Short mmCIF file of C-alpha atoms in Angstrom, two decimals:
data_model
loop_
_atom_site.label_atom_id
_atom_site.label_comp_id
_atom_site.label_asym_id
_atom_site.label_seq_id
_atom_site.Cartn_x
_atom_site.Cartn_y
_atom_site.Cartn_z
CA UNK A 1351 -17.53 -11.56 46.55
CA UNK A 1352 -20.09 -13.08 49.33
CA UNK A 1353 -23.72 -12.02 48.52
CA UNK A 1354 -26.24 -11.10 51.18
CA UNK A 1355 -28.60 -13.79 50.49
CA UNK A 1356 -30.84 -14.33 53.50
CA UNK A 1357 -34.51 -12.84 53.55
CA UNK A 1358 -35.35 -9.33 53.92
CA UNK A 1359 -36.10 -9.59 57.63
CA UNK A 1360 -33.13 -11.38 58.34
CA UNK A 1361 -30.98 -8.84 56.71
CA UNK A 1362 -32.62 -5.74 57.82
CA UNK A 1363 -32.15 -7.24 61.38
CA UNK A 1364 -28.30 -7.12 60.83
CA UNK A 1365 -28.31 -10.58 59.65
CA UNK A 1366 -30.21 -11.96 62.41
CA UNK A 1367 -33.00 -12.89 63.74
CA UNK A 1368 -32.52 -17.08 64.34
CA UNK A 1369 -35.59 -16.97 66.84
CA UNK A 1370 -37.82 -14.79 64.52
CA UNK A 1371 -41.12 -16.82 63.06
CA UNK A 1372 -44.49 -15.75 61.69
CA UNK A 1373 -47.25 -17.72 59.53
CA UNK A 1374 -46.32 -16.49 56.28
CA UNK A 1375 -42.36 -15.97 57.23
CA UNK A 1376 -39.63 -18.26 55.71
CA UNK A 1377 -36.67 -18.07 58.68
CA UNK A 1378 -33.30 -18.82 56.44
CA UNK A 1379 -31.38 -18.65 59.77
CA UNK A 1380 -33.20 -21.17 61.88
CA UNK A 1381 -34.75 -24.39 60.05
CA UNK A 1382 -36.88 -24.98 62.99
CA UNK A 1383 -38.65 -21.72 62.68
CA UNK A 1384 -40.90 -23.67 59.74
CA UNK A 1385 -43.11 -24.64 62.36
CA UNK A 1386 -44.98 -21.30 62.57
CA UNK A 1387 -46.38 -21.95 59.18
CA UNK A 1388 -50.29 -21.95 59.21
CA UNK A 1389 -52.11 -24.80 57.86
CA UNK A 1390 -53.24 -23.39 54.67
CA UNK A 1391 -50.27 -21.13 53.85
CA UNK A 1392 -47.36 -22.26 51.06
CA UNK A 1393 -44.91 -19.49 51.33
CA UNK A 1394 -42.90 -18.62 48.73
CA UNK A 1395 -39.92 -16.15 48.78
CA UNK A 1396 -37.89 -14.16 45.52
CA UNK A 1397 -35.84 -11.34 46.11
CA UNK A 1398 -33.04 -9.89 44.08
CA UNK A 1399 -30.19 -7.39 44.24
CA UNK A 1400 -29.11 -4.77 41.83
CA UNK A 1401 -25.28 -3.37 43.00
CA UNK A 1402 -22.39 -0.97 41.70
CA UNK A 1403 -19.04 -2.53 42.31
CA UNK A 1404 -15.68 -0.83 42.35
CA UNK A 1405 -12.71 -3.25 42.61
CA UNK A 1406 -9.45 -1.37 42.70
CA UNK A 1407 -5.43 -2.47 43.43
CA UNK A 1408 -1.93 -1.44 41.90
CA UNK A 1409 -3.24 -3.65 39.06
CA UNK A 1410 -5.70 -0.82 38.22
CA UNK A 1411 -9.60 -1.05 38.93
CA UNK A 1412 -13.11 -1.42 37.27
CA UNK A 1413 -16.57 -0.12 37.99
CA UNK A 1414 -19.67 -2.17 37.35
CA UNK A 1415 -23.29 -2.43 37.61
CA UNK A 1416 -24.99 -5.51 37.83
CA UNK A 1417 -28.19 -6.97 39.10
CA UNK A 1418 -28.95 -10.99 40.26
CA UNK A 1419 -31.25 -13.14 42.04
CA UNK A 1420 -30.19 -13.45 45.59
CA UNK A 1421 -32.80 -15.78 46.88
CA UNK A 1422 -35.44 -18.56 46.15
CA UNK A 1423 -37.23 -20.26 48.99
CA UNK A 1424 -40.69 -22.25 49.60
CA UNK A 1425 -41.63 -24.10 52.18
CA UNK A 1426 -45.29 -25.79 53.12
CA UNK A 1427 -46.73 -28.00 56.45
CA UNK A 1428 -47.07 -31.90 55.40
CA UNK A 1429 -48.45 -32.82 58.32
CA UNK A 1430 -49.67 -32.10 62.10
CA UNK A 1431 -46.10 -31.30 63.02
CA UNK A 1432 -43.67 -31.95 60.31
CA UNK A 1433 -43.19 -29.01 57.97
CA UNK A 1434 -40.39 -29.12 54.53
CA UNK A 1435 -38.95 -26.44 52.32
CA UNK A 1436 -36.54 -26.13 49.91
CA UNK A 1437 -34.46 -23.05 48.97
CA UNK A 1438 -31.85 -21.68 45.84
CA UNK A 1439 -29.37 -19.03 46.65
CA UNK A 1440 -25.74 -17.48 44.95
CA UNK A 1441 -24.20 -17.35 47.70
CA UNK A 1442 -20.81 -15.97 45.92
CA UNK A 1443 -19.84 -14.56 42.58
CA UNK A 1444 -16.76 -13.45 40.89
CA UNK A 1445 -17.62 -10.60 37.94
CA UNK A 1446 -14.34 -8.56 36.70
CA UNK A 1447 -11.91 -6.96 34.17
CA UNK A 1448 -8.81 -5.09 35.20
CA UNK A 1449 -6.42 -3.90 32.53
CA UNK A 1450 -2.99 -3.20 33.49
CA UNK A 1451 0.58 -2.86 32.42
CA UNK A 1452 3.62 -5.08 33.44
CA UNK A 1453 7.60 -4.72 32.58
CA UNK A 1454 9.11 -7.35 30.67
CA UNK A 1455 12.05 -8.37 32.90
CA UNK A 1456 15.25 -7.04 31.77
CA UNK A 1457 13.94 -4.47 29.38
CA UNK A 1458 12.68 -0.71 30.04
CA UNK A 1459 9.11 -2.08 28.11
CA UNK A 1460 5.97 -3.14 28.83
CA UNK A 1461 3.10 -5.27 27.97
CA UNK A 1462 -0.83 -4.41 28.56
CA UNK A 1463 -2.37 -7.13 30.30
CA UNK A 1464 -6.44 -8.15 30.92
CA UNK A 1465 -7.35 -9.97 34.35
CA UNK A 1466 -11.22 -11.32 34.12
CA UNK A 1467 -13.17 -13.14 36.66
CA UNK A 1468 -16.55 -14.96 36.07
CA UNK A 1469 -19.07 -17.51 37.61
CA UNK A 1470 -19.87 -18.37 41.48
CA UNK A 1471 -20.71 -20.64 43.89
CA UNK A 1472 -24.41 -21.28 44.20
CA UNK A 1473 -26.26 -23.58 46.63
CA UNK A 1474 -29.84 -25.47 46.79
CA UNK A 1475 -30.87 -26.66 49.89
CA UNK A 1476 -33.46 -28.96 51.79
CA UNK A 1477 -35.10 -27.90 55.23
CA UNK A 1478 -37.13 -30.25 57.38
CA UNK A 1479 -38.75 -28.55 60.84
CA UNK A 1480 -40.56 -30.65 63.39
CA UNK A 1481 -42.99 -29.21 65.90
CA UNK A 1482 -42.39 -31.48 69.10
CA UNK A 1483 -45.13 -29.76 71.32
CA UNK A 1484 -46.87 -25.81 71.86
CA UNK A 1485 -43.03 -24.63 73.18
CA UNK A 1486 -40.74 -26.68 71.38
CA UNK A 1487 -39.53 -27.55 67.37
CA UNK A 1488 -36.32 -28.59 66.07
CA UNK A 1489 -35.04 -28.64 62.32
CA UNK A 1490 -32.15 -28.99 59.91
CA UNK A 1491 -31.13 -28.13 56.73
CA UNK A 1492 -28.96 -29.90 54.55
CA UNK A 1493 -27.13 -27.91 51.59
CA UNK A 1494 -24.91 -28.30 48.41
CA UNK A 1495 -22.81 -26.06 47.44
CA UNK A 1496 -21.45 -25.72 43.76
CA UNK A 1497 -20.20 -23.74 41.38
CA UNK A 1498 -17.21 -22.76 39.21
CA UNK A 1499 -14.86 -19.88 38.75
CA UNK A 1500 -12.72 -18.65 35.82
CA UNK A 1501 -9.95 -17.12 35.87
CA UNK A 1502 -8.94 -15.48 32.46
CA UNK A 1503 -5.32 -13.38 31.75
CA UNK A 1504 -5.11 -11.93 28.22
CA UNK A 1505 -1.05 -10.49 27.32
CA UNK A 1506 -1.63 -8.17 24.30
CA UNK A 1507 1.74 -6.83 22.52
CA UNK A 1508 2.40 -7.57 18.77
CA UNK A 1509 0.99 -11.17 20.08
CA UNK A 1510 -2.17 -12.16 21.89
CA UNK A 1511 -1.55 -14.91 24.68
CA UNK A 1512 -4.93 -15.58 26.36
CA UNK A 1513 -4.34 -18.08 29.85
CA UNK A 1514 -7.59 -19.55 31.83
CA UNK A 1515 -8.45 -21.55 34.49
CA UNK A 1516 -11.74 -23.35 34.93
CA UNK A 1517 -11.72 -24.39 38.71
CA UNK A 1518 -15.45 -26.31 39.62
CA UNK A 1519 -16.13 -26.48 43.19
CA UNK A 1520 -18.59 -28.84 45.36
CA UNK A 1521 -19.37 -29.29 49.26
CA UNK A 1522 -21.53 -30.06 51.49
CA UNK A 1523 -23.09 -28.18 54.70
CA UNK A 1524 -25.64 -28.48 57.12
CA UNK A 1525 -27.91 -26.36 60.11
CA UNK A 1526 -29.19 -27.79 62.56
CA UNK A 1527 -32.01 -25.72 64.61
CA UNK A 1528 -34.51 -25.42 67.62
CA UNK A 1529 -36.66 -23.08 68.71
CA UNK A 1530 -38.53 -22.80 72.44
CA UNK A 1531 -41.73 -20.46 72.14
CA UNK A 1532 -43.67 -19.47 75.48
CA UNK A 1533 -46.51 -17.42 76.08
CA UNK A 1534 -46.68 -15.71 79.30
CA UNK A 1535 -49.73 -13.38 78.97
CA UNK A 1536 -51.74 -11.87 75.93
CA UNK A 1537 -48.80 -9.70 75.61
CA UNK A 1538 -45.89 -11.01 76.69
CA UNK A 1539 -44.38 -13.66 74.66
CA UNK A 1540 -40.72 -15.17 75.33
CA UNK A 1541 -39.01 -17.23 71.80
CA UNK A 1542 -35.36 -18.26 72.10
CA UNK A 1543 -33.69 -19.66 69.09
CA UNK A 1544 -30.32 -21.74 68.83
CA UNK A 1545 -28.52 -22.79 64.94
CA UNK A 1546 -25.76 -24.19 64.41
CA UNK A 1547 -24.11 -23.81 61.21
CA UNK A 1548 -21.18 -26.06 59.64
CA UNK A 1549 -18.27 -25.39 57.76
CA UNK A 1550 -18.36 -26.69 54.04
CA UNK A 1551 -15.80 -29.30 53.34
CA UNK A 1552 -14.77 -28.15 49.57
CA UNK A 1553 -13.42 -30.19 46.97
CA UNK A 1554 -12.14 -28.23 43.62
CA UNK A 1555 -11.67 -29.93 40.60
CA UNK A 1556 -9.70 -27.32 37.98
CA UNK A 1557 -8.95 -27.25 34.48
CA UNK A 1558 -6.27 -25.53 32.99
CA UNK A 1559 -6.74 -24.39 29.11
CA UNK A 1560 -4.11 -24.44 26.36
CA UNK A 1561 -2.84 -20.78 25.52
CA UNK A 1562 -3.98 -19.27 22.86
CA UNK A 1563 -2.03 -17.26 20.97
CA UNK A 1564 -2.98 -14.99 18.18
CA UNK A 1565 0.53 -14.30 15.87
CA UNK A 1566 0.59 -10.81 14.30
CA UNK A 1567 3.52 -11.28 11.51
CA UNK A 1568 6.39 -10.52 13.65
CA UNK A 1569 9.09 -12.27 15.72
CA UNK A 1570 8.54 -12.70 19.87
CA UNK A 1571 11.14 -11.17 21.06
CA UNK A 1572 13.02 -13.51 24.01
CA UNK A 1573 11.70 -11.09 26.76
CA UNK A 1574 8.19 -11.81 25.90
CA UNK A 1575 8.21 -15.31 25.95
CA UNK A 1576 9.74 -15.13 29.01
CA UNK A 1577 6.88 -13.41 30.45
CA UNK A 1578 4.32 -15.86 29.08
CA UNK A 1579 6.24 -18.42 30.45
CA UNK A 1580 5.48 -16.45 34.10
CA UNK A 1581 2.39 -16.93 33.55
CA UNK A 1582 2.05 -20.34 33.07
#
């Protein structure tokens, strides 16, 4: 699941907003927007999310409430023109249980079986804006991505097989920005904004964990190992 993770102003604009600036306004669209940061300002930005997720398929579903972080930004001028910022966001997370039955293949039975989902991809970033003259600035940002998800099936009969999968993921992406800002008259202003975004270039690195299996004093039947074997 994606989570909205841009400022306030971005999102309540729709999710734009790449040539909006102000003195005390971190722009998470547009890196060259820094340069409308006063003098004397450091601008720091938190903002969080509380949500109520319903995930349903022929699996079955589940309901949950949960609250995060969604953003953590700062940003400060260094010089005349040259402006920096830095910025910590989940952009993604994965948070599930979905209990369901399956047939064991050649019988009229079935077996109860757990699907869980945990963890995310998160990304910090690094922003440098540069104020070329009164109309025009240009910036990037430069961003890596990380994270891992698991991925967790639990077969309960007169046995418990538990199967996971740790998968860790990394990638780098970058914006690059500019801004033109014009002031016709006291009260007309023109400010056109242009960002363009990469794609990240993922690399995965998974781990696949030994089944457990808890024995209740019985005998698997041939149809159940069969299944586990499905799984694998």
């Amino acid at each position: 699941m994606f989570n909205n993770v841009d400022d306030a102003r971005n999102i309540a604009l729709g999710n734009t907003g790449i040539a909006l600036d102000a003195p005390d306004y971190i722009n998470s669209k547009n890196p060259a927007a820094m340069t409308a940061i006063s003098t004397r300002n450091v601008i720091l930005n938190v903002s969080g999310i509380l949500k109520y997720n319903t995930i349903s398929s022929n699996l079955g579903s589940d309901k949950r409430l949960s609250s995060n972080f969604t953003n953590f930004s700062a940003a400060l001028r260094i010089s005349k023109n040259a402006f920096v910022g830095i910025s910590m966001q989940p952009a993604t997370s994965s948070d599930y249980k979905i209990s369901s039955a399956i047939p064991i293949e050649g019988t009229t039975s079935e077996y109860p079986v757990t699907y869980e989902g945990s963890g995310g991809i998160s990304n910090w970033g690094i922003s440098l804006g540069y104020k070329i003259n009164d109309n025009w600035s240009v910036g990037g940002k430069v961003k890596n991505n990380f994270g891992t998800i698991v991925r967790k099936e639990t077969i309960t009969t007169t046995s418990e097989v538990e199967i996971s999968r740790n998968i860790r993921y990394t990638g780098f992406s970058y914006n690059l920005g500019t801004q033109f800002k014009k002031d016709f008259t006291e009260n007309f202003q023109l400010t056109l904004g242009v960002s363009l975004i990469s794609e990240v270039n993922w690399f995965q690195k998974g781990k696949f964990h030994t089944p457990k299996i808890k024995i209740i004093p019985t005998v698997l039947s041939q149809n159940f190992l069969r299944m586990i074997l499905r799984f694998l």
